[in-house]
Amino acid sequence: EVQLLESGGGLVQPGGSLRLSCAASGFTFSSYAMSWVRQAPGKGLEWVSAISGSGGSTYYADSVKGRFTISRDNSKNTLYLQMNSLRAEDTAVYYCAKAAYSSVGSGDAFDIWGQGTMVTVSS
Amino acid sequence: DIQLTQSPSFLSASVGDRVTITCRASQGISSYLAWYQQKPGKAPKLLIYAASTLQSGVPSRFSGSGSGTEFTLTISSLQPEDFATYYCQQLNSHPTFGQGTKVEIK
């Protein structure tokens, strides 16, 4: 079964850091680009970052550029999001999502999503 | 960034109704558009990609159309399990989502 399982969320103070992980199973992880998408409480979906299958190309939303870093370890079938300088407006459920057909990192829909992990930034 | 505007934001409908949701892009995106369904407390589910291609396993009552800047998602006969929020997404290197359309029971 194709599955994504996020972990690492929690409560952090403004200015703090957190690293999210997304463990993948049931597919050839390195063959697909991966993304992080977040959803603030009661709000819509916001794409955060994407990475190509090889890890050689990365993309970021302007709202997180310079603060967040996406990476992947294809030997461990795991995607990461390192989040630094966290702000209250980063509070959200963070989902990892698999590109439907491509390893490129852009231009593809997301066919598999994890269950999400909650990040709360508050003092 | 490319902005997506969905209409309506809220829709009240009955089981069996035909429902249409529109998504307009701030600039042309060819057919690089997807539609998702999200139920409360759950992750989004891919329904349509490439504007009109039905994702495997999605019921045929869902269909998508459009290209360029105007797109539609149609549910031909609304079923009880279809009451949810629907999002469009444009698929360039910096994907963006529409604000969502909540479909509720009339």
GROMACS .gro file of C-alpha atoms in nm, chain A residues 35 37 39 43-47 50 59-62 65 95 100-101 105-111 113-115, chain B residues 1 32 34 36 38 41-46 48-50 55-56 87 89 91-99:
model
   54
   35SER     CA    1   0.605   1.851  -0.171
   37VAL     CA    2   0.155   2.166   0.176
   39GLN     CA    3  -0.329   2.434   0.607
   43LYS     CA    4  -0.818   2.803   0.620
   44GLY     CA    5  -0.732   2.677   0.273
   45LEU     CA    6  -0.434   2.490   0.135
   46GLU     CA    7  -0.096   2.656   0.083
   47TRP     CA    8   0.189   2.492  -0.105
   50ALA     CA    9   0.887   2.090  -0.341
   59TYR     CA   10   1.137   2.513  -0.477
   60TYR     CA   11   0.988   2.733  -0.206
   61ALA     CA   12   0.691   2.959  -0.153
   62ASP     CA   13   0.792   3.321  -0.094
   65LYS     CA   14   1.200   3.115   0.148
   95TYR     CA   15   0.105   1.755   0.481
  100ALA     CA   16   0.150   1.182  -0.932
  101TYR     CA   17   0.376   1.095  -1.221
  105GLY     CA   18   0.957   1.874  -0.903
  106SER     CA   19   0.708   2.089  -1.084
  107GLY     CA   20   0.406   2.061  -1.311
  108ASP     CA   21   0.253   1.758  -1.146
  109ALA     CA   22  -0.054   1.701  -0.929
  110PHE     CA   23  -0.031   1.536  -0.587
  111ASP     CA   24  -0.185   1.190  -0.582
  113TRP     CA   25  -0.102   1.271   0.084
  114GLY     CA   26  -0.003   1.195   0.439
  115GLN     CA   27  -0.239   1.239   0.733
  124ASP     CA   28   0.256   3.410  -0.844
  155TYR     CA   29  -0.192   2.260  -1.574
  157ALA     CA   30  -0.592   1.984  -1.073
  159TYR     CA   31  -0.904   1.804  -0.498
  161GLN     CA   32  -1.119   1.752   0.122
  164GLY     CA   33  -1.000   1.642   0.942
  165LYS     CA   34  -0.876   1.454   0.636
  166ALA     CA   35  -0.606   1.509   0.375
  167PRO     CA   36  -0.709   1.630   0.030
  168LYS     CA   37  -0.787   1.369  -0.235
  169LEU     CA   38  -0.693   1.413  -0.601
  171ILE     CA   39  -0.885   1.552  -1.163
  172TYR     CA   40  -0.547   1.642  -1.316
  173ALA     CA   41  -0.445   1.801  -1.644
  178GLN     CA   42  -0.773   1.019  -1.138
  179SER     CA   43  -0.789   0.641  -1.108
  210TYR     CA   44  -0.993   2.310  -0.425
  212GLN     CA   45  -0.460   2.394  -0.795
  214LEU     CA   46   0.069   2.317  -1.132
  215ASN     CA   47   0.365   2.530  -1.226
  216SER     CA   48   0.691   2.547  -1.033
  217HIS     CA   49   0.520   2.745  -0.758
  218PRO     CA   50   0.181   2.576  -0.728
  219THR     CA   51  -0.108   2.770  -0.581
  220PHE     CA   52  -0.454   2.667  -0.468
  221GLY     CA   53  -0.787   2.835  -0.500
  222GLN     CA   54  -0.956   2.946  -0.179
   0.00000   0.00000   0.00000
